[in-house]
Amino acid sequence: MSEKIYVFDTTLRDGEQVPGCQLNIDEKIMIAKELDKLGVDIIEAGFPVSSPGDFRAVEAIAKAVENATVCGLTRAVKKDIEVAAEALKPARRPRIHTGIGSSDTHIKYKFNSTREDILQRAIDAVKYAKTFVEDVEFYAEDAGRADLEFLARLTEAVISAGATVVNLPDTTGYLLPHQMHSRISYLMNHVPNVDKAILSMHNHNDLGLATANTIAGITAGARQVEVTINGIGERAGNTSLEEVAMILKLHKDLGLHTDIKSEMLAPLSKLVSSTMRMPVQANKAIVGRNAFAHSSGIHQDGFLKHAETYEIMTPQEVGVDKSDIILTARSGRHALKHRLSLLGFELEKEELDSTYQRFLVLADEIKEVNDGHLVDLMKLAV
Ligand code: KIV
Ligand code: ZN
């Protein structure tokens, strides 16, 4: 039996914190509705106390979203919790996400405090949030660098205080996947009431390991992933939703699944990229422009014989129309013949050989040869 992994999308909160990516309320509502259709379980709509605009956005999203839980971020501060609870009032399923730094670095430099004081503030924040909503998630900021025994005590304490989800963020993107796996395994085995809550993965991508760490965490027992479309987020970004969704879809052997409708991934990636003015790198997994583009002769030949030689998923599964064969000076005869045939030119071997030589000269000169160039090349041959 496959177990469900809850998808918590934070595109509109951690993603929207990125300089230049700010959205207006209508854009936020539009993206929230698309995320709801995509099948995410929780939408983190914003940080209501941060500004009147963010408050209004969270409130409007809480009204607009039909299925997903709508969540608002707070610090472990009474005022933040009250404001979040107010903004979330219209939500069918509201969640307050409250928390505090858990590593000694955060405790010392951010809070000028002690572990014991942080533990008490965490308990108080969860208990206070519980007076407004049933569903309270606690985040132990910088859990990736926190002392593990202290993290276990903190986790146990906030669960006893009523937290339904405990988020263990690798805020600085520091951990390696095997370390994440062993830390989550430790918590699963040493926190006596761990079965009363869901552990959550919220990983940043400073070393390019956010997705790998998230997968490591869920294979050790975490059951929620905090992700963003296109991996957008603070600094090097957050774990990318599309990567986690497709990893779980392809690796059925993990026995874990999400309810994400994968055919919506590429269209939603484009929508988020254009609305947030944040281009997606061409080689980005799943949704980058080159994710289904084949450009070397060896790959093109194999792909044309059977797509599975170089593709582990179909483009249609993620909402891309078709794979691309890019014609360059690295392409072979097979790809050229195929493209010419699509354009209505059926060439015999000798004609193909001579056309191929002319094609190579052109490709060396202009780098990428498109259909218009090929038609011109064939006209010149007449
Ligand atoms: O990265 C982080 O630790 C966060 C928390 C506020 C959840 O974004
Ligand atoms: Zn974060």
Short mmCIF file of C-alpha atoms and ligand atoms in Angstrom, two decimals:
data_model
loop_
_atom_site.label_atom_id
_atom_site.label_comp_id
_atom_site.label_asym_id
_atom_site.label_seq_id
_atom_site.Cartn_x
_atom_site.Cartn_y
_atom_site.Cartn_z
CA MET A 1 0.00 0.00 0.00
CA SER A 2 1.35 3.37 -1.05
CA GLU A 3 1.40 6.08 1.65
CA LYS A 4 0.38 9.65 0.91
CA ILE A 5 2.87 12.50 1.11
CA TYR A 6 1.15 15.81 1.84
CA VAL A 7 2.22 18.61 -0.49
CA PHE A 8 2.53 22.00 1.22
CA ASP A 9 3.13 24.69 -1.35
CA THR A 10 4.93 27.85 -0.23
CA THR A 11 5.32 29.59 -3.61
CA LEU A 12 3.18 32.46 -2.33
CA ARG A 13 5.18 32.85 0.92
CA ASP A 14 8.81 31.64 0.73
CA GLY A 15 8.71 32.02 -3.08
CA GLU A 16 7.21 35.46 -3.01
CA GLN A 17 9.92 36.70 -0.59
CA VAL A 18 12.39 36.70 -3.50
CA PRO A 19 13.34 40.23 -4.61
CA GLY A 20 11.49 41.15 -7.80
CA CYS A 21 8.90 38.36 -7.46
CA GLN A 22 6.23 40.29 -5.56
CA LEU A 23 2.67 39.73 -6.75
CA ASN A 24 -0.50 41.76 -6.43
CA ILE A 25 -3.58 40.26 -4.76
CA ASP A 26 -5.27 39.25 -8.02
CA GLU A 27 -2.14 37.43 -9.18
CA LYS A 28 -1.87 35.65 -5.82
CA ILE A 29 -5.51 34.54 -5.97
CA MET A 30 -5.05 33.29 -9.54
CA ILE A 31 -1.96 31.24 -8.58
CA ALA A 32 -3.62 29.92 -5.41
CA LYS A 33 -6.61 28.68 -7.44
CA GLU A 34 -4.28 26.93 -9.89
CA LEU A 35 -2.38 25.32 -7.00
CA ASP A 36 -5.70 24.11 -5.63
CA LYS A 37 -6.53 22.53 -9.01
CA LEU A 38 -3.03 21.03 -9.18
CA GLY A 39 -3.88 19.01 -6.08
CA VAL A 40 -1.64 20.52 -3.41
CA ASP A 41 -2.88 19.78 0.11
CA ILE A 42 -1.80 23.00 1.84
CA ILE A 43 -1.23 26.47 0.39
CA GLU A 44 0.94 28.78 2.48
CA ALA A 45 -0.65 32.06 1.42
CA GLY A 46 1.64 34.53 3.18
CA PHE A 47 2.83 36.10 6.41
CA PRO A 48 -0.22 38.14 7.48
CA VAL A 49 1.45 40.34 10.11
CA SER A 50 4.20 41.40 7.70
CA SER A 51 2.11 44.05 5.88
CA PRO A 52 -1.51 45.11 5.38
CA GLY A 53 -1.21 43.91 1.75
CA ASP A 54 -0.10 40.44 2.83
CA PHE A 55 -2.93 40.29 5.36
CA ARG A 56 -5.47 41.12 2.62
CA ALA A 57 -3.89 38.57 0.28
CA VAL A 58 -4.06 35.76 2.85
CA GLU A 59 -7.66 36.68 3.63
CA ALA A 60 -8.62 36.76 -0.06
CA ILE A 61 -6.90 33.42 -0.73
CA ALA A 62 -8.62 31.91 2.32
CA LYS A 63 -11.94 32.92 0.72
CA ALA A 64 -11.05 31.77 -2.80
CA VAL A 65 -9.52 28.33 -2.19
CA GLU A 66 -12.01 25.47 -2.23
CA ASN A 67 -10.12 22.30 -1.37
CA ALA A 68 -6.67 22.89 0.05
CA THR A 69 -5.90 23.93 3.62
CA VAL A 70 -4.85 27.60 3.67
CA CYS A 71 -1.96 28.46 5.95
CA GLY A 72 -0.48 31.69 7.31
CA LEU A 73 3.05 32.07 8.71
CA THR A 74 3.79 33.67 12.09
CA ARG A 75 6.70 34.09 14.44
CA ALA A 76 6.23 32.64 17.93
CA VAL A 77 4.70 35.97 18.89
CA LYS A 78 1.13 36.52 20.15
CA LYS A 79 0.40 39.47 17.87
CA ASP A 80 1.51 37.52 14.75
CA ILE A 81 -0.72 34.60 15.75
CA GLU A 82 -3.75 36.82 16.36
CA VAL A 83 -3.31 38.57 13.00
CA ALA A 84 -2.87 35.27 11.15
CA ALA A 85 -5.96 33.82 12.82
CA GLU A 86 -7.94 36.88 11.71
CA ALA A 87 -6.72 36.66 8.10
CA LEU A 88 -7.52 32.94 7.97
CA LYS A 89 -11.09 33.31 9.26
CA PRO A 90 -12.74 32.79 5.84
CA ALA A 91 -10.75 29.58 5.17
CA ARG A 92 -12.63 26.28 5.02
CA ARG A 93 -9.53 24.60 6.45
CA PRO A 94 -7.22 27.11 8.21
CA ARG A 95 -3.74 26.31 9.49
CA ILE A 96 -1.39 28.53 11.52
CA HIS A 97 2.32 27.93 10.89
CA THR A 98 4.20 29.26 13.89
CA GLY A 99 7.76 28.70 15.01
CA ILE A 100 11.13 29.88 16.23
CA GLY A 101 14.86 29.30 15.64
CA SER A 102 16.14 25.97 17.00
CA SER A 103 19.88 25.92 16.27
CA ASP A 104 22.33 27.36 18.79
CA THR A 105 23.37 29.88 16.14
CA HIS A 106 19.81 31.19 15.91
CA ILE A 107 19.22 30.94 19.66
CA LYS A 108 22.37 32.92 20.43
CA TYR A 109 22.55 35.49 17.62
CA LYS A 110 18.91 36.02 16.64
CA PHE A 111 17.27 35.67 20.04
CA ASN A 112 20.13 36.25 22.50
CA SER A 113 18.43 33.49 24.44
CA THR A 114 18.77 29.95 25.80
CA ARG A 115 17.47 26.55 24.72
CA GLU A 116 15.13 26.42 27.73
CA ASP A 117 13.60 29.80 26.93
CA ILE A 118 13.13 28.84 23.26
CA LEU A 119 11.42 25.60 24.31
CA GLN A 120 8.96 27.53 26.47
CA ARG A 121 8.26 30.14 23.77
CA ALA A 122 7.59 27.34 21.28
CA ILE A 123 5.13 25.62 23.63
CA ASP A 124 3.37 28.92 24.40
CA ALA A 125 3.07 29.80 20.70
CA VAL A 126 1.56 26.43 19.77
CA LYS A 127 -0.88 26.55 22.71
CA TYR A 128 -1.91 30.10 21.80
CA ALA A 129 -2.39 29.24 18.10
CA LYS A 130 -4.52 26.25 19.19
CA THR A 131 -6.98 28.66 20.81
CA PHE A 132 -7.78 29.94 17.27
CA VAL A 133 -7.48 26.90 14.98
CA GLU A 134 -7.27 23.14 15.34
CA ASP A 135 -4.53 22.70 12.76
CA VAL A 136 -1.24 24.16 14.02
CA GLU A 137 2.10 23.54 12.35
CA PHE A 138 5.28 24.35 14.27
CA TYR A 139 8.56 25.16 12.48
CA ALA A 140 11.91 24.65 14.22
CA GLU A 141 13.84 27.13 12.10
CA ASP A 142 17.38 26.00 11.16
CA ALA A 143 16.61 22.49 12.40
CA GLY A 144 19.28 21.26 9.95
CA ARG A 145 21.99 22.70 12.22
CA ALA A 146 20.23 22.25 15.56
CA ASP A 147 21.52 19.96 18.30
CA LEU A 148 19.66 16.71 17.65
CA GLU A 149 18.81 15.89 21.26
CA PHE A 150 17.43 19.39 21.76
CA LEU A 151 15.47 19.09 18.49
CA ALA A 152 13.93 15.85 19.78
CA ARG A 153 12.90 17.55 23.05
CA LEU A 154 11.46 20.50 21.14
CA THR A 155 9.55 18.22 18.79
CA GLU A 156 8.10 16.22 21.67
CA ALA A 157 7.14 19.41 23.55
CA VAL A 158 5.32 21.08 20.64
CA ILE A 159 3.45 17.87 19.82
CA SER A 160 2.34 17.66 23.45
CA ALA A 161 1.24 21.31 23.18
CA GLY A 162 -0.99 20.34 20.24
CA ALA A 163 1.06 20.77 17.04
CA THR A 164 -0.43 18.66 14.23
CA VAL A 165 2.66 19.04 12.03
CA VAL A 166 6.29 19.65 13.00
CA ASN A 167 8.37 21.28 10.29
CA LEU A 168 12.13 20.64 10.51
CA PRO A 169 13.58 23.08 8.00
CA ASP A 170 17.08 22.91 6.63
CA THR A 171 16.85 26.69 6.47
CA THR A 172 20.40 27.20 5.22
CA GLY A 173 20.48 24.23 2.81
CA TYR A 174 23.46 22.80 4.68
CA LEU A 175 22.78 19.09 5.17
CA LEU A 176 23.72 16.15 2.98
CA PRO A 177 21.00 13.62 2.12
CA HIS A 178 22.40 10.84 4.35
CA GLN A 179 22.56 13.29 7.27
CA MET A 180 18.95 14.34 6.70
CA HIS A 181 17.93 10.69 6.59
CA SER A 182 19.64 9.89 9.87
CA ARG A 183 18.29 13.01 11.64
CA ILE A 184 14.69 12.24 10.66
CA SER A 185 15.18 8.56 11.58
CA TYR A 186 16.50 9.68 14.97
CA LEU A 187 13.40 11.82 15.60
CA MET A 188 11.09 9.03 14.42
CA ASN A 189 12.77 6.70 16.93
CA HIS A 190 13.41 9.00 19.89
CA VAL A 191 10.35 11.27 20.09
CA PRO A 192 7.83 9.22 22.11
CA ASN A 193 4.71 10.98 20.75
CA VAL A 194 5.93 11.34 17.15
CA ASP A 195 2.96 9.29 15.88
CA LYS A 196 0.61 12.08 17.03
CA ALA A 197 1.92 14.52 14.38
CA ILE A 198 3.33 14.65 10.87
CA LEU A 199 6.99 15.56 10.39
CA SER A 200 7.60 17.95 7.52
CA MET A 201 10.52 18.66 5.18
CA HIS A 202 11.28 22.29 4.26
CA ASN A 203 14.65 22.40 2.55
CA HIS A 204 16.58 25.20 0.94
CA ASN A 205 18.81 24.72 -2.05
CA ASP A 206 22.07 26.48 -1.12
CA LEU A 207 24.12 23.40 -2.09
CA GLY A 208 21.71 22.18 -4.79
CA LEU A 209 20.48 19.42 -2.44
CA ALA A 210 16.99 20.59 -1.49
CA THR A 211 15.15 17.91 -3.46
CA ALA A 212 17.60 15.15 -2.51
CA ASN A 213 17.28 16.09 1.17
CA THR A 214 13.49 16.17 0.94
CA ILE A 215 13.41 12.69 -0.56
CA ALA A 216 15.87 11.50 2.10
CA GLY A 217 13.58 12.92 4.80
CA ILE A 218 10.43 11.26 3.53
CA THR A 219 12.14 7.92 3.10
CA ALA A 220 13.01 8.20 6.81
CA GLY A 221 9.42 8.90 7.86
CA ALA A 222 8.50 12.57 7.21
CA ARG A 223 5.09 12.73 5.51
CA GLN A 224 4.82 16.35 4.36
CA VAL A 225 6.97 18.23 1.82
CA GLU A 226 7.21 22.02 1.66
CA VAL A 227 7.88 23.02 -1.90
CA THR A 228 7.53 25.78 -4.47
CA ILE A 229 6.80 25.88 -8.18
CA ASN A 230 10.12 26.08 -10.10
CA GLY A 231 11.95 25.80 -6.76
CA ILE A 232 11.63 29.56 -6.32
CA GLY A 233 12.52 30.86 -2.84
CA GLU A 234 15.00 32.64 -0.59
CA ARG A 235 18.60 32.72 -1.96
CA ALA A 236 19.15 29.56 -4.05
CA GLY A 237 15.50 28.62 -3.61
CA ASN A 238 13.37 25.91 -2.02
CA THR A 239 12.65 22.31 -2.95
CA SER A 240 10.91 22.23 -6.30
CA LEU A 241 7.37 20.86 -6.30
CA GLU A 242 7.63 19.38 -9.79
CA GLU A 243 10.80 17.44 -8.94
CA VAL A 244 9.35 15.81 -5.81
CA ALA A 245 6.04 15.03 -7.54
CA MET A 246 7.72 13.33 -10.49
CA ILE A 247 10.28 11.47 -8.35
CA LEU A 248 7.43 9.89 -6.38
CA LYS A 249 5.43 9.22 -9.55
CA LEU A 250 8.34 7.46 -11.25
CA HIS A 251 9.77 5.65 -8.23
CA LYS A 252 6.69 3.69 -7.21
CA ASP A 253 9.06 1.33 -5.35
CA LEU A 254 9.30 3.99 -2.59
CA GLY A 255 5.68 3.24 -1.74
CA LEU A 256 4.87 6.96 -1.47
CA HIS A 257 2.60 9.14 -3.59
CA THR A 258 1.18 12.65 -3.88
CA ASP A 259 -2.16 13.78 -5.33
CA ILE A 260 -0.47 16.16 -7.78
CA LYS A 261 -1.95 16.23 -11.30
CA SER A 262 1.33 16.06 -13.13
CA GLU A 263 -0.06 17.26 -16.51
CA MET A 264 -0.50 20.71 -14.92
CA LEU A 265 3.18 21.06 -13.96
CA ALA A 266 4.63 22.70 -17.08
CA PRO A 267 1.71 25.12 -17.64
CA LEU A 268 1.82 26.18 -13.99
CA SER A 269 5.59 26.56 -14.13
CA LYS A 270 5.16 28.98 -17.07
CA LEU A 271 2.41 30.89 -15.27
CA VAL A 272 4.50 31.33 -12.10
CA SER A 273 7.62 32.23 -14.07
CA SER A 274 5.86 34.93 -16.09
CA THR A 275 3.78 36.35 -13.23
CA MET A 276 6.77 36.46 -10.89
CA ARG A 277 9.16 37.66 -13.62
CA MET A 278 11.54 34.83 -12.71
CA PRO A 279 12.85 32.90 -15.75
CA VAL A 280 13.29 29.14 -15.43
CA GLN A 281 16.78 27.93 -16.33
CA ALA A 282 16.74 25.98 -19.62
CA ASN A 283 18.15 22.80 -18.05
CA LYS A 284 15.83 22.82 -15.01
CA ALA A 285 14.56 19.28 -14.33
CA ILE A 286 10.98 18.58 -15.50
CA VAL A 287 10.00 22.11 -16.58
CA GLY A 288 13.11 23.67 -18.18
CA ARG A 289 13.02 24.43 -21.92
CA ASN A 290 15.56 21.65 -22.57
CA ALA A 291 14.02 19.01 -20.29
CA PHE A 292 12.68 17.14 -23.34
CA ALA A 293 15.10 18.44 -26.01
CA HIS A 294 17.62 16.13 -27.64
CA SER A 295 20.57 17.70 -29.37
CA SER A 296 23.44 15.27 -29.93
CA GLY A 297 23.41 12.84 -32.87
CA ILE A 298 23.80 9.76 -30.65
CA HIS A 299 20.87 10.76 -28.43
CA GLN A 300 18.68 11.81 -31.36
CA ASP A 301 19.28 8.51 -33.14
CA GLY A 302 18.40 6.51 -30.00
CA PHE A 303 15.38 8.67 -29.22
CA LEU A 304 14.01 8.32 -32.77
CA LYS A 305 14.35 4.53 -32.51
CA HIS A 306 12.57 4.46 -29.14
CA ALA A 307 11.77 7.43 -26.87
CA GLU A 308 12.56 5.44 -23.72
CA THR A 309 16.24 5.28 -24.68
CA TYR A 310 16.67 8.86 -23.46
CA GLU A 311 13.43 9.80 -21.69
CA ILE A 312 12.30 8.49 -18.30
CA MET A 313 8.90 10.18 -18.53
CA THR A 314 6.80 11.40 -21.42
CA PRO A 315 6.57 15.15 -22.00
CA GLN A 316 2.76 14.84 -21.99
CA GLU A 317 2.86 13.48 -18.41
CA VAL A 318 4.09 16.89 -17.24
CA GLY A 319 2.03 18.93 -19.66
CA VAL A 320 4.59 19.52 -22.42
CA ASP A 321 3.23 18.92 -25.97
CA LYS A 322 6.16 16.98 -27.35
CA SER A 323 9.87 16.32 -27.17
CA ASP A 324 12.19 18.42 -29.30
CA ILE A 325 14.96 17.41 -31.63
CA ILE A 326 17.30 20.40 -31.87
CA LEU A 327 19.28 20.42 -35.11
CA THR A 328 22.86 21.56 -34.61
CA ALA A 329 26.25 20.58 -36.02
CA ARG A 330 26.22 17.74 -33.43
CA SER A 331 23.09 16.20 -35.03
CA GLY A 332 23.27 13.13 -37.21
CA ARG A 333 21.69 12.03 -40.50
CA HIS A 334 18.85 10.24 -38.75
CA ALA A 335 17.58 13.43 -37.10
CA LEU A 336 17.96 15.44 -40.31
CA LYS A 337 16.10 12.81 -42.35
CA HIS A 338 13.34 12.70 -39.75
CA ARG A 339 12.88 16.48 -39.68
CA LEU A 340 12.98 16.77 -43.49
CA SER A 341 10.38 14.04 -43.75
CA LEU A 342 8.09 15.97 -41.34
CA LEU A 343 8.51 18.93 -43.72
CA GLY A 344 7.52 16.76 -46.69
CA PHE A 345 10.99 16.01 -48.11
CA GLU A 346 11.65 12.28 -48.54
CA LEU A 347 15.33 11.80 -49.43
CA GLU A 348 17.14 8.74 -50.75
CA LYS A 349 20.53 7.85 -49.30
CA GLU A 350 22.73 9.79 -51.74
CA GLU A 351 20.61 12.90 -51.65
CA LEU A 352 20.53 12.72 -47.86
CA ASP A 353 24.35 12.47 -47.75
CA SER A 354 24.88 15.57 -49.84
CA THR A 355 22.15 17.50 -47.98
CA TYR A 356 23.74 16.48 -44.70
CA GLN A 357 27.12 17.93 -45.76
CA ARG A 358 25.48 21.25 -46.67
CA PHE A 359 23.49 21.12 -43.43
CA LEU A 360 26.72 20.74 -41.39
CA VAL A 361 28.30 23.79 -43.03
CA LEU A 362 25.16 25.82 -42.27
CA ALA A 363 24.89 24.47 -38.68
CA ASP A 364 28.54 25.34 -37.96
CA GLU A 365 27.77 28.85 -39.08
CA ILE A 366 24.38 29.54 -37.48
CA LYS A 367 24.47 27.01 -34.54
CA GLU A 368 20.78 25.99 -34.51
CA VAL A 369 18.98 25.09 -37.73
CA ASN A 370 15.21 25.57 -37.76
CA ASP A 371 12.51 24.45 -40.18
CA GLY A 372 12.72 27.68 -42.22
CA HIS A 373 16.46 27.18 -42.71
CA LEU A 374 15.85 23.60 -43.84
CA VAL A 375 13.25 24.63 -46.42
CA ASP A 376 15.72 27.21 -47.79
CA LEU A 377 18.46 24.57 -47.84
CA MET A 378 16.23 22.26 -49.89
CA LYS A 379 15.25 25.07 -52.27
CA LEU A 380 18.91 25.78 -52.96
CA ALA A 381 19.42 22.13 -53.83
CA VAL A 382 16.84 22.27 -56.68
O1 KIV B 1 13.38 28.20 5.77
C1 KIV B 1 12.72 28.30 6.82
O2 KIV B 1 13.18 27.91 7.90
C2 KIV B 1 11.40 28.90 6.74
C3 KIV B 1 10.56 28.86 7.98
C4 KIV B 1 10.01 30.21 8.27
C5 KIV B 1 9.50 27.81 7.82
O3 KIV B 1 11.00 29.36 5.70
ZN ZN B 2 12.16 28.61 4.02
#
